[in-house]
XYZ file of C-alpha atoms in Angstrom:
777
model
C -0.110 -19.736 -31.417
C -1.320 -16.875 -33.686
C -4.826 -15.584 -33.107
C -7.146 -15.651 -36.081
C -9.328 -12.558 -36.396
C -13.043 -12.955 -35.906
C -14.800 -12.268 -39.192
C -18.362 -12.805 -37.999
C -20.437 -9.809 -39.155
C -23.216 -10.468 -36.635
C -22.831 -8.999 -33.152
C -22.101 -11.874 -30.799
C -20.899 -9.731 -27.887
C -23.771 -7.805 -26.423
C -21.441 -6.376 -23.806
C -17.754 -6.295 -22.866
C -16.611 -4.764 -19.557
C -13.124 -3.286 -19.135
C -11.641 -2.555 -15.692
C -8.909 0.070 -15.308
C -8.126 3.746 -14.946
C -10.006 5.942 -17.415
C -9.678 9.401 -18.966
C -9.780 12.215 -17.893
C -7.582 10.721 -15.151
C -4.023 11.474 -16.242
C -1.956 8.333 -16.606
C -0.897 5.856 -19.265
C -3.296 3.151 -18.056
C -6.221 5.589 -18.327
C -5.307 6.404 -21.923
C -4.887 2.712 -22.769
C -8.198 1.696 -21.157
C -10.067 4.482 -22.920
C -8.577 3.442 -26.276
C -9.414 -0.208 -25.559
C -13.052 0.605 -24.810
C -13.419 2.683 -27.977
C -11.682 0.148 -30.225
C -13.601 -2.835 -28.808
C -16.843 -0.939 -29.238
C -15.995 -0.248 -32.892
C -15.841 -3.955 -33.712
C -18.776 -5.106 -35.831
C -19.483 -8.082 -33.606
C -19.524 -6.033 -30.376
C -22.717 -4.177 -29.496
C -21.410 -2.327 -26.423
C -18.212 -1.909 -24.446
C -18.155 -0.111 -21.106
C -15.738 0.563 -18.252
C -15.360 0.115 -14.532
C -13.060 2.978 -13.536
C -10.619 3.021 -10.624
C -10.528 6.311 -8.713
C -7.508 7.564 -6.794
C -9.485 10.344 -5.142
C -12.866 10.268 -3.383
C -14.568 12.720 -5.736
C -13.655 10.686 -8.817
C -13.509 12.270 -12.282
C -15.889 13.721 -14.863
C -16.114 10.539 -16.901
C -17.944 9.951 -20.171
C -21.004 7.711 -20.212
C -18.718 4.802 -21.130
C -17.958 4.500 -17.407
C -20.808 2.678 -15.700
C -19.270 1.973 -12.297
C -16.527 3.590 -10.192
C -14.281 2.009 -7.547
C -12.526 3.976 -4.834
C -9.211 2.143 -4.964
C -8.786 2.243 -1.164
C -12.235 0.912 -0.251
C -12.243 -2.877 -0.267
C -16.048 -2.927 -0.159
C -16.159 -1.180 -3.551
C -14.461 -4.170 -5.171
C -17.165 -6.523 -3.904
C -19.877 -4.156 -5.100
C -18.201 -3.864 -8.497
C -18.157 -7.648 -8.879
C -21.844 -7.754 -8.002
C -22.579 -4.974 -10.513
C -20.673 -6.780 -13.275
C -22.369 -10.095 -12.507
C -25.810 -8.473 -12.609
C -25.096 -6.746 -15.948
C -23.740 -9.988 -17.445
C -21.111 -8.924 -19.988
C -19.771 -11.851 -22.008
C -16.185 -11.029 -21.026
C -14.261 -8.865 -18.543
C -10.944 -7.380 -19.639
C -8.807 -6.194 -16.723
C -5.949 -3.696 -17.112
C -3.447 -4.609 -14.415
C -0.811 -2.473 -12.749
C 0.103 -3.054 -9.082
C -0.201 0.592 -8.058
C -3.693 1.374 -9.302
C -5.549 -0.974 -6.945
C -5.851 -0.876 -3.161
C -4.381 -3.303 -0.665
C -0.867 -4.634 -0.413
C 0.576 -4.632 -3.953
C -2.906 -4.071 -5.351
C -4.351 -7.223 -3.794
C -7.905 -5.816 -3.468
C -8.547 -6.556 -7.141
C -8.288 -10.275 -6.319
C -11.470 -9.969 -4.272
C -13.320 -8.636 -7.291
C -11.989 -11.316 -9.627
C -12.747 -14.126 -7.207
C -16.386 -13.013 -7.015
C -16.898 -12.825 -10.784
C -18.880 -15.486 -12.614
C -17.708 -14.183 -15.991
C -14.566 -15.057 -18.000
C -11.635 -12.709 -17.349
C -8.793 -11.713 -19.682
C -6.103 -9.672 -17.928
C -3.663 -7.348 -19.693
C -0.387 -7.154 -17.755
C 1.101 -3.655 -18.005
C 3.931 -4.467 -15.597
C 5.840 -7.706 -15.156
C 8.745 -7.487 -12.720
C 11.945 -9.503 -12.945
C 12.656 -9.132 -9.216
C 9.254 -9.080 -7.514
C 8.773 -8.953 -3.781
C 7.179 -11.986 -2.172
C 3.800 -10.250 -2.085
C 4.058 -9.077 -5.710
C 4.778 -12.640 -6.748
C 1.804 -13.937 -4.743
C -0.510 -11.304 -6.255
C 0.651 -12.063 -9.791
C 0.209 -15.816 -9.370
C -3.273 -15.352 -7.895
C -4.106 -12.958 -10.715
C -3.153 -15.649 -13.214
C -5.280 -18.202 -11.362
C -8.289 -15.876 -11.406
C -7.846 -15.035 -15.107
C -8.743 -17.238 -18.056
C -5.923 -15.719 -20.138
C -3.124 -13.204 -19.630
C -2.200 -10.706 -22.346
C 1.276 -9.178 -22.493
C 2.711 -6.620 -24.896
C 6.258 -7.939 -25.232
C 7.957 -11.297 -25.563
C 10.162 -10.444 -22.589
C 7.011 -10.361 -20.454
C 6.127 -13.863 -21.633
C 9.555 -15.146 -20.567
C 9.316 -13.504 -17.136
C 5.848 -14.863 -16.395
C 6.970 -18.373 -17.296
C 10.379 -18.389 -15.575
C 9.866 -16.112 -12.551
C 6.171 -16.662 -11.792
C 5.896 -20.252 -13.089
C 2.753 -19.528 -15.104
C 1.744 -21.992 -17.805
C 2.923 -20.675 -21.190
C -0.390 -21.720 -22.744
C -2.174 -19.179 -20.568
C -0.178 -16.234 -21.958
C -0.889 -14.449 -25.243
C 1.150 -11.724 -26.906
C -0.851 -8.844 -28.375
C 1.045 -5.626 -29.195
C 0.313 -2.267 -27.598
C -2.341 -0.522 -29.670
C -1.576 2.628 -31.677
C -3.619 5.115 -33.723
C -3.681 4.423 -37.435
C -2.043 7.528 -38.951
C -0.583 8.115 -42.432
C 3.145 8.146 -43.136
C 3.691 11.910 -43.330
C 6.696 14.099 -43.940
C 7.665 15.846 -40.672
C 7.311 19.281 -42.245
C 3.544 18.772 -42.683
C 2.628 19.780 -39.109
C 5.607 21.970 -38.178
C 3.779 25.199 -38.983
C 1.137 24.381 -36.365
C 3.752 24.306 -33.591
C 5.795 27.279 -34.874
C 8.832 25.132 -35.705
C 8.765 25.388 -39.456
C 12.224 24.971 -40.981
C 13.648 23.504 -37.786
C 14.893 20.042 -36.936
C 12.593 18.794 -34.191
C 13.404 16.331 -31.417
C 10.509 15.132 -29.277
C 9.925 13.356 -25.974
C 6.410 13.027 -24.605
C 4.683 11.484 -21.588
C 3.984 12.256 -17.957
C 7.184 13.597 -16.407
C 8.971 11.739 -13.634
C 12.597 11.365 -12.688
C 13.072 7.936 -14.257
C 12.456 9.434 -17.720
C 16.140 10.439 -17.959
C 15.385 13.605 -19.923
C 18.352 15.412 -18.368
C 20.721 13.141 -20.294
C 19.095 14.118 -23.577
C 19.349 17.820 -22.669
C 23.039 17.473 -21.801
C 23.641 15.948 -25.241
C 22.378 19.024 -27.096
C 25.107 21.729 -26.899
C 27.514 20.008 -29.324
C 24.667 19.001 -31.649
C 23.317 22.558 -31.752
C 26.706 23.893 -32.813
C 26.308 21.906 -36.030
C 22.510 22.191 -36.266
C 21.579 25.606 -34.787
C 18.028 25.209 -36.107
C 17.419 22.248 -33.760
C 14.665 22.377 -31.117
C 13.800 19.778 -28.479
C 10.138 19.678 -27.445
C 9.409 18.064 -24.050
C 5.686 17.416 -24.136
C 3.680 16.381 -21.096
C 2.586 17.404 -17.631
C 4.176 16.071 -14.450
C 2.792 12.717 -13.334
C 0.004 13.385 -10.765
C 1.532 10.997 -8.206
C 4.924 12.677 -8.555
C 3.293 16.101 -8.320
C 1.518 15.107 -5.101
C 4.674 13.677 -3.536
C 7.442 16.012 -4.781
C 5.729 18.868 -6.552
C 7.211 19.984 -9.864
C 10.793 19.506 -8.658
C 11.878 17.411 -11.651
C 10.530 19.874 -14.223
C 12.143 22.772 -12.347
C 15.430 20.872 -12.309
C 15.214 20.343 -16.083
C 14.397 24.009 -16.644
C 17.360 25.107 -14.527
C 19.572 22.706 -16.454
C 18.397 24.260 -19.727
C 19.213 27.743 -18.413
C 22.651 26.707 -17.183
C 23.482 25.280 -20.614
C 22.019 28.358 -22.354
C 19.567 26.201 -24.295
C 16.393 28.144 -23.546
C 15.857 28.917 -27.271
C 16.267 25.276 -28.179
C 14.395 23.368 -25.462
C 10.647 23.958 -25.311
C 8.528 22.687 -22.404
C 4.900 22.073 -23.342
C 3.447 21.404 -19.908
C 0.122 19.767 -20.688
C -1.623 16.469 -21.267
C -2.732 16.400 -24.908
C -5.434 14.467 -26.736
C -4.542 11.530 -28.971
C -5.282 13.620 -32.074
C -2.945 16.433 -31.034
C -0.303 13.968 -29.889
C -0.231 12.398 -33.337
C 0.300 15.844 -34.815
C 3.234 16.502 -32.474
C 4.724 13.127 -33.392
C 4.254 13.741 -37.090
C 6.149 17.032 -36.774
C 9.167 15.399 -35.114
C 12.297 14.444 -37.019
C 13.639 12.246 -34.211
C 11.952 10.800 -31.133
C 13.960 10.198 -27.930
C 13.180 7.902 -24.971
C 16.209 8.234 -22.649
C 14.711 6.224 -19.740
C 17.062 5.502 -16.837
C 16.119 1.912 -15.980
C 16.086 -1.365 -17.870
C 13.031 -2.946 -16.267
C 10.267 -1.417 -18.363
C 8.203 -4.070 -20.064
C 6.011 -1.729 -22.093
C 5.953 1.877 -23.267
C 2.974 3.427 -24.981
C 5.042 6.465 -25.928
C 7.539 4.334 -27.856
C 4.770 2.374 -29.574
C 3.038 5.624 -30.636
C 6.288 7.129 -31.944
C 7.039 4.084 -34.071
C 3.432 4.025 -35.270
C 3.863 7.485 -36.785
C 7.094 6.425 -38.458
C 9.635 8.212 -36.271
C 13.313 7.323 -36.107
C 13.851 6.630 -32.408
C 16.889 7.019 -30.179
C 16.363 5.097 -26.970
C 18.127 3.586 -24.018
C 17.962 -0.234 -24.007
C 15.101 -0.876 -21.620
C 13.416 -4.225 -22.314
C 10.579 -2.962 -24.481
C 12.900 -0.789 -26.563
C 15.326 -3.666 -27.138
C 12.486 -5.682 -28.597
C 10.740 -3.041 -30.695
C 13.862 -1.349 -32.069
C 15.566 -4.592 -33.080
C 16.474 -5.236 -36.740
C 17.317 -1.618 -37.480
C 13.996 -0.142 -36.393
C 15.760 2.410 -34.157
C 19.000 3.316 -32.390
C 19.894 2.104 -28.895
C 22.307 4.003 -26.640
C 23.595 3.116 -23.137
C 21.742 4.300 -20.022
C 22.644 7.734 -18.627
C 25.248 8.528 -21.292
C 24.707 11.927 -22.876
C 27.701 11.512 -25.200
C 26.126 8.421 -26.763
C 22.861 10.318 -27.348
C 24.892 13.135 -28.902
C 26.657 10.757 -31.298
C 23.382 9.086 -32.302
C 21.777 12.466 -33.002
C 24.736 13.547 -35.106
C 24.498 10.371 -37.190
C 20.740 10.505 -37.741
C 20.508 14.227 -38.431
C 23.460 14.011 -40.803
C 22.206 11.034 -42.805
C 18.803 11.588 -44.408
C 18.801 8.161 -46.067
C 19.443 6.296 -42.819
C 16.818 8.317 -41.029
C 14.299 7.555 -43.771
C 15.116 3.825 -43.733
C 14.539 3.641 -39.974
C 11.293 5.552 -40.365
C 9.951 3.069 -42.903
C 10.988 0.013 -40.911
C 9.352 1.376 -37.765
C 6.148 2.349 -39.582
C 5.799 -0.936 -41.469
C 6.496 -2.968 -38.312
C 3.768 -1.074 -36.443
C 0.938 -1.733 -38.906
C 0.006 -4.902 -37.030
C -0.447 -2.816 -33.865
C -3.143 -0.375 -35.000
C -6.069 -0.295 -32.583
C -8.363 -1.894 -35.170
C -6.021 -4.865 -35.548
C -5.333 -5.095 -31.806
C -9.066 -5.041 -31.020
C -9.632 -7.869 -33.513
C -6.891 -9.886 -31.807
C -8.497 -9.343 -28.411
C -11.954 -10.307 -29.631
C -10.538 -13.459 -31.215
C -8.956 -14.301 -27.881
C -12.286 -13.638 -26.169
C -13.886 -16.148 -28.560
C -11.338 -18.748 -27.523
C -11.910 -18.044 -23.819
C -15.679 -18.275 -24.132
C -15.406 -21.526 -26.037
C -13.091 -22.944 -23.383
C -15.467 -21.889 -20.598
C -18.326 -23.648 -22.346
C -16.452 -26.953 -22.206
C -14.495 -26.403 -18.969
C -16.724 -24.407 -16.602
C -15.215 -23.010 -13.420
C -17.036 -23.248 -10.076
C -18.094 -20.017 -8.408
C -15.342 -18.751 -6.172
C -15.847 -16.786 -2.975
C -13.538 -13.868 -2.363
C -10.089 -14.535 -0.995
C -10.329 -11.405 1.157
C -6.928 -10.196 0.004
C -3.920 -12.188 1.199
C -4.604 -11.956 4.891
C -3.874 -15.610 5.548
C -0.355 -15.445 4.169
C 1.268 -14.194 7.367
C -0.655 -16.535 9.622
C 0.815 -19.669 8.122
C 1.825 -21.072 11.483
C -0.243 -21.817 14.574
C -0.305 -19.143 17.237
C 0.749 -20.213 20.738
C -2.121 -20.969 23.089
C -3.237 -18.157 25.358
C -1.699 -19.142 28.686
C -2.654 -16.791 31.547
C -1.023 -18.865 34.297
C 1.866 -16.527 35.051
C -0.318 -13.409 35.058
C -2.752 -15.080 37.425
C 0.114 -16.319 39.610
C 1.254 -12.696 39.927
C -2.228 -11.732 41.130
C -3.418 -11.886 44.736
C -6.697 -10.757 46.270
C -5.624 -7.096 45.894
C -4.518 -7.125 42.287
C -1.581 -7.777 39.982
C 1.867 -7.246 41.507
C 4.379 -5.208 39.527
C 7.580 -7.235 39.596
C 8.988 -10.725 39.811
C 12.300 -12.325 40.696
C 12.640 -14.784 37.886
C 9.135 -16.321 37.901
C 8.375 -15.606 41.594
C 6.206 -12.559 42.426
C 8.221 -9.844 44.204
C 6.009 -8.296 46.891
C 8.535 -5.551 47.661
C 7.239 -3.172 45.027
C 3.539 -3.786 45.514
C 1.044 -2.850 42.823
C 0.375 -0.149 40.249
C -2.673 0.891 38.286
C -0.709 0.697 35.002
C -0.459 -3.079 35.258
C -3.931 -3.731 36.653
C -5.410 -1.659 33.825
C -3.601 -3.674 31.188
C -4.592 -6.925 32.909
C -8.204 -5.785 32.513
C -7.643 -5.521 28.741
C -6.000 -8.954 28.606
C -9.031 -10.604 30.196
C -11.470 -8.698 27.974
C -9.514 -9.686 24.849
C -8.861 -13.276 25.966
C -12.404 -14.251 26.967
C -13.671 -15.068 23.443
C -10.629 -17.291 22.809
C -10.024 -18.836 26.232
C -11.770 -22.194 26.314
C -11.229 -22.882 30.022
C -13.533 -21.633 32.777
C -14.697 -18.166 31.726
C -16.262 -17.587 35.148
C -12.816 -17.858 36.720
C -11.481 -15.282 34.281
C -14.332 -12.923 35.135
C -13.391 -13.285 38.799
C -9.929 -11.966 37.975
C -11.451 -9.308 35.742
C -13.476 -8.078 38.707
C -10.355 -8.064 40.883
C -8.518 -5.790 38.447
C -11.600 -3.602 38.007
C -11.951 -3.332 41.769
C -8.370 -2.089 41.935
C -9.229 0.653 39.408
C -12.325 1.648 41.380
C -10.361 1.912 44.606
C -7.597 3.854 42.856
C -9.911 6.618 41.699
C -9.577 9.791 43.769
C -13.001 11.352 43.265
C -11.977 14.618 44.939
C -9.257 15.263 42.386
C -10.756 13.349 39.472
C -7.489 11.415 39.064
C -6.426 7.826 39.514
C -3.783 7.005 42.071
C -1.019 4.801 40.728
C 1.288 3.084 43.229
C 0.165 0.967 46.185
C 2.464 -0.813 48.610
C 2.064 -4.493 49.398
C 0.497 -3.335 52.694
C -2.318 -1.693 50.664
C -1.165 1.852 51.373
C -1.393 4.362 48.558
C 1.999 5.898 47.808
C 0.543 8.825 45.846
C -2.726 10.715 45.750
C -2.509 11.447 42.030
C -0.741 9.255 39.532
C 1.057 10.384 36.403
C -0.711 11.489 33.248
C 0.511 8.265 31.617
C -0.998 6.001 34.267
C -4.289 7.898 34.090
C -4.276 7.598 30.292
C -3.603 3.862 30.420
C -6.559 3.432 32.756
C -8.850 5.355 30.395
C -7.574 3.093 27.602
C -8.339 -0.040 29.634
C -11.834 1.076 30.572
C -12.662 2.022 26.979
C -11.502 -1.332 25.640
C -13.273 -3.302 28.376
C -16.546 -1.435 27.824
C -16.307 -2.079 24.087
C -15.201 -5.713 24.260
C -17.018 -7.127 27.277
C -20.593 -6.019 26.524
C -21.697 -7.182 29.974
C -24.769 -5.466 31.458
C -23.588 -6.345 34.977
C -20.277 -4.545 34.611
C -20.660 -2.024 31.773
C -22.687 0.553 33.791
C -20.053 0.573 36.527
C -17.157 0.893 34.065
C -18.944 3.560 32.008
C -19.621 5.648 35.084
C -15.989 5.433 36.183
C -14.857 6.256 32.633
C -17.036 9.385 32.460
C -15.867 10.579 35.875
C -12.214 10.181 34.870
C -12.119 11.839 31.458
C -12.607 15.570 32.275
C -9.055 15.971 33.642
C -7.690 14.616 30.354
C -8.391 18.008 28.805
C -5.415 19.396 30.711
C -2.939 16.688 29.728
C 0.154 17.761 27.784
C 2.299 14.628 27.491
C 1.847 12.946 24.086
C 1.707 9.370 25.416
C -0.845 10.233 28.066
C -2.991 11.942 25.429
C -2.551 8.962 23.120
C -3.690 6.455 25.755
C -6.722 8.595 26.529
C -7.607 8.762 22.839
C -7.340 5.000 22.489
C -9.795 4.546 25.352
C -12.165 7.153 23.959
C -12.067 5.652 20.459
C -13.066 2.239 21.844
C -15.699 3.757 24.103
C -17.232 5.751 21.220
C -17.546 2.552 19.212
C -20.082 1.463 21.841
C -21.537 4.867 22.763
C -21.141 7.050 19.669
C -23.793 9.461 20.926
C -21.857 10.500 24.037
C -21.253 14.126 23.037
C -19.160 14.999 26.111
C -16.668 12.233 25.418
C -16.635 13.109 21.730
C -15.854 16.781 22.451
C -12.957 15.845 24.713
C -11.717 13.350 22.144
C -11.857 15.967 19.378
C -9.848 18.448 21.449
C -7.196 15.897 22.443
C -6.981 14.536 18.894
C -6.377 18.022 17.551
C -3.724 18.635 20.204
C -1.820 15.450 19.323
C -2.274 16.008 15.590
C -0.868 19.545 15.808
C 2.043 18.297 17.890
C 2.968 16.002 15.001
C 2.210 18.546 12.305
C 4.202 21.376 13.895
C 7.238 19.381 14.964
C 7.643 16.716 12.296
C 10.050 17.129 9.382
C 10.731 15.105 6.252
C 13.283 12.908 8.005
C 11.789 12.946 11.520
C 8.036 12.326 11.555
C 7.712 12.721 15.306
C 6.460 15.370 17.775
C 9.420 14.905 20.130
C 13.155 15.104 19.618
C 13.584 11.706 21.268
C 11.868 8.392 20.627
C 11.515 6.722 24.021
C 9.002 4.099 25.189
C 5.699 2.767 23.826
C 6.294 4.875 20.739
C 3.743 3.203 18.483
C 0.973 4.244 20.878
C 1.060 7.778 19.448
C 0.358 6.951 15.780
C -2.002 4.177 16.961
C -4.115 6.789 18.716
C -4.167 9.081 15.666
C -5.225 6.210 13.409
C -8.002 4.976 15.685
C -9.444 8.329 16.685
C -9.045 9.721 13.165
C -11.152 6.854 11.870
C -13.733 7.244 14.645
C -14.074 11.017 14.120
C -13.937 10.755 10.302
C -10.798 12.911 10.257
C -8.686 11.589 7.375
C -5.963 14.156 8.049
C -5.485 12.825 11.578
C -5.699 9.194 10.475
C -3.222 9.689 7.626
C -0.805 11.513 9.906
C -0.887 8.449 12.154
C -0.378 6.037 9.268
C 2.579 7.990 7.920
C 4.177 8.302 11.347
C 3.665 4.596 12.047
C 5.229 3.611 8.739
C 8.245 5.825 9.474
C 8.554 4.476 13.002
C 8.329 0.852 11.902
C 11.113 1.512 9.409
C 13.184 2.905 12.280
C 12.500 -0.280 14.267
C 13.312 -2.743 11.481
C 16.767 -4.263 11.070
C 17.463 -6.929 8.437
C 13.706 -7.517 8.077
C 13.125 -8.204 11.776
C 11.721 -6.006 14.515
C 14.405 -4.222 16.540
C 12.949 -2.035 19.292
C 14.529 1.229 20.371
C 16.710 0.506 23.389
C 16.220 2.321 26.695
C 19.930 2.945 27.265
C 19.959 6.305 25.485
C 16.764 5.951 23.461
C 16.873 7.479 19.958
C 17.606 11.183 19.790
C 17.117 13.105 16.586
C 20.367 13.305 14.660
C 22.021 10.543 16.697
C 22.256 6.772 16.464
C 19.439 4.611 17.776
C 20.122 2.690 20.988
C 19.764 -1.013 20.261
C 19.545 -2.162 23.897
C 17.967 -2.774 26.302
C 14.830 -3.611 24.324
C 11.536 -3.751 26.220
C 8.482 -5.921 25.447
C 6.200 -2.883 25.615
C 7.701 -1.630 22.321
C 6.785 -4.812 20.478
C 3.305 -4.836 22.017
C 2.601 -1.202 21.122
C 3.757 -1.891 17.558
C 1.593 -5.010 17.219
C -1.433 -3.075 18.431
C -0.803 -0.063 16.193
C -0.139 -2.104 13.057
C -3.249 -4.197 13.685
C -5.273 -0.990 13.921
C -3.677 0.308 10.726
C -4.693 -2.879 8.955
C -8.291 -2.726 10.214
C -8.545 0.840 8.910
C -6.752 0.461 5.570
C -7.034 -3.284 4.815
C -3.493 -3.062 3.489
C -1.676 -6.314 4.021
C 1.650 -4.648 4.771
C 0.289 -3.757 8.200
C -0.523 -7.407 8.926
C 3.034 -8.273 8.017
C 4.350 -5.521 10.285
C 2.132 -6.667 13.154
C 3.317 -10.234 12.800
C 6.930 -9.070 12.486
C 6.695 -7.202 15.794
C 4.915 -10.160 17.415
C 7.691 -12.491 16.230
C 10.145 -10.477 18.352
C 8.736 -12.315 21.390
C 9.326 -15.674 19.733
C 12.991 -15.085 18.909
C 12.992 -13.189 15.641
C 15.040 -10.373 17.133
C 18.596 -9.068 17.290
C 19.803 -12.015 19.394
C 17.546 -14.753 18.012
C 16.470 -15.439 21.595
C 12.813 -15.977 22.579
C 11.371 -13.779 25.314
C 8.187 -15.807 25.729
C 8.558 -18.577 28.301
C 6.256 -21.363 27.143
C 6.637 -23.218 30.426
C 5.488 -20.418 32.749
C 3.286 -18.530 30.285
C 5.228 -15.382 31.171
C 7.638 -13.155 29.314
C 11.202 -12.138 30.151
C 11.627 -8.507 31.099
C 13.837 -7.406 28.228
C 16.543 -8.055 25.681
C 20.061 -7.094 26.794
C 22.926 -6.799 24.340
C 23.965 -10.409 24.962
C 21.124 -12.119 26.832
C 17.564 -11.812 28.069
C 16.566 -10.393 31.454
C 15.491 -13.525 33.325
C 12.851 -11.781 35.465
C 9.234 -12.114 34.350
C 7.462 -9.060 35.687
C 3.943 -7.837 35.054
C 4.590 -5.349 32.234
C 6.554 -7.792 30.091
C 4.029 -10.606 30.576
C 1.126 -8.253 29.902
C 2.868 -7.008 26.748
C 3.163 -10.574 25.506
C -0.456 -11.414 26.323
C -1.792 -8.200 24.799
C 0.122 -8.970 21.609
C -1.022 -12.582 21.506
C -4.685 -11.819 22.170
C -4.560 -9.066 19.539
C -3.453 -11.574 16.919
C -6.111 -14.024 18.076
C -8.773 -11.333 17.774
C -7.562 -10.325 14.337
C -7.404 -13.930 13.195
C -10.858 -14.722 14.498
C -12.474 -11.610 13.099
C -11.221 -12.160 9.589
C -11.407 -15.963 9.751
C -7.855 -16.099 8.536
C -7.340 -19.775 9.242
C -10.420 -20.821 7.291
C -9.449 -18.448 4.513
C -6.073 -20.160 4.321
C -7.757 -23.538 3.883
C -10.176 -22.054 1.373
C -7.328 -20.488 -0.560
C -5.465 -23.778 -0.779
C -8.610 -25.470 -2.057
C -9.018 -22.758 -4.664
C -5.408 -23.163 -5.721
C -5.951 -26.894 -6.172
C -9.180 -26.407 -8.100
C -7.632 -23.846 -10.433
C -4.728 -26.041 -11.496
């Protein structure tokens, strides 16, 4: 249905708020949002239009006074505060500029929190609509539609995709073209003097440079064309995209420059490496004889550069990406196949050699674009806003509480009950025994501090969720804690590790790893238990045991110590001695990663062995606690790399202990140990709590599902009858023994998911979300 322009001369919009990136941030969305704000504000019936800007760096940008509020895209709390700010300021309408990558959370899901908290009508402009979205992208897009009163798209292809792929009601979608400056139809020679190309035939491509622009194919088309038209120059206007520059540097521009040199085109290809104003851009466009968009991929639903070129009346040669197919139809431009320089060459020869054809295309493009000037586009938007406001007045929507991202989506099945029976059956009045023959405790190998430490964590984590007799659980907690107390060798400052069944210590000083695990257990227990009868004892033992950690060199031992210290500092942040030791160990582990890691091996060792996720887990947790973003980000990057290593066909596949995974060699697939899944669950849960990015919840649940049978053999390792866990996954079966480490790994993973679920109220959020879905239909 066409939108009738609003002709009311009296201002009936005291305020319109626009959410998106904003200049001087360098990106297409920022330019679009800035133009939207200016053009809305120029409407006679709009008193004021202002922006909520999304920042991709903590310091933000030097914005104009049009920006009234700034959001750090990675801080979920900022989205709530922005919603509150908008509600307080009461604009009549909010216009959101949507692109997955500019908002925080998994696939930009943080913006849903803001929208759900708004009490004001929302019109969302969709800058990207994907034909093959991931599951999460599809969920985000559907929720975005539910939270928006109307969706605006800038191509008919986008309408089709939203209806067919995302199942969005066609009546909720409105087509409004991409806005363009209103410039006169000028002869190209008018501005050529300004750019020192007078008398030359000028080709132009502009926009932020990135590899998918396909500019190399246009360059390769030039040699034959230049033989016939030696006066030809090709101007490549634009700086490298900031995200590309941060990730890869100026590699693409350097590649293009080397290509120009190799083809001896340096007098014909001019790189203007800068981001220009709209006014100067229009002058560049006016000076061009032909505009080229040689993009490499089909799935581009909108292109501001193409819209601007047509708006200045340029004959365009383009590859057939979706937006170009639509805009250049009916002889408004020339389409050539993707990545075919010869086709670009032929099109250039035809256009440059036929002035009449070039002029006809120019006129068609210019005339077609008159309906897309910013003045006309702004009128279309305001008319749509009128319709939305009228609809809200007759069909009010109830206030919606925030969905808190999409955290419920991975917890769409009930977690198994926390069953401690097997762990308790493995425990006698001394402590937890190490091994079992099938489900029967094996007294031969006695006890170790590793297992009793982890049992301490299990009890501390399970207590809030275990509905049976908590006093009984505390009795077992005390038994494990007593084992730790007895294990401490005060003369050496170390914990002993192995004890025979006859209660004889088999060592006077355990390994660095076993000491680190004990520090980890004490830190967690102190933080979680909050028990005045036990905390002083545990804190004293913790403080006595940490000085020797300064001398540790093994990465896993250091990591376990850091985990314990991070938890401890959450309860006793003022403990300067612990903080100093933590800072030194954190730096040591961080430098081990920094000095040894390479682009394809983000690890401080040449072999990935056991409990690998513990290392990035420690960096993430201690980096957050010490406010060291470099340490935290190193951990997040390493964890993401490691989880990719341990993912096969979308399921968790732990590194096997047969030959481990040596750099440059193939990963061992078997035998897989439960400790790998547990360490990954724990690390990914920590990554989520720090970043609030849903991908980490998915990774945590993926690793947890390994216990339940989503693994290489589709065999469960959790034994629901005993409450224990099988000792490992062989290449063709499971290890039928249910020893302490495997059972503890299962219980640590399960209690971690319970804690995460309880803390974020994921189950209630799921119910709330379903209710919201029903109410929005």
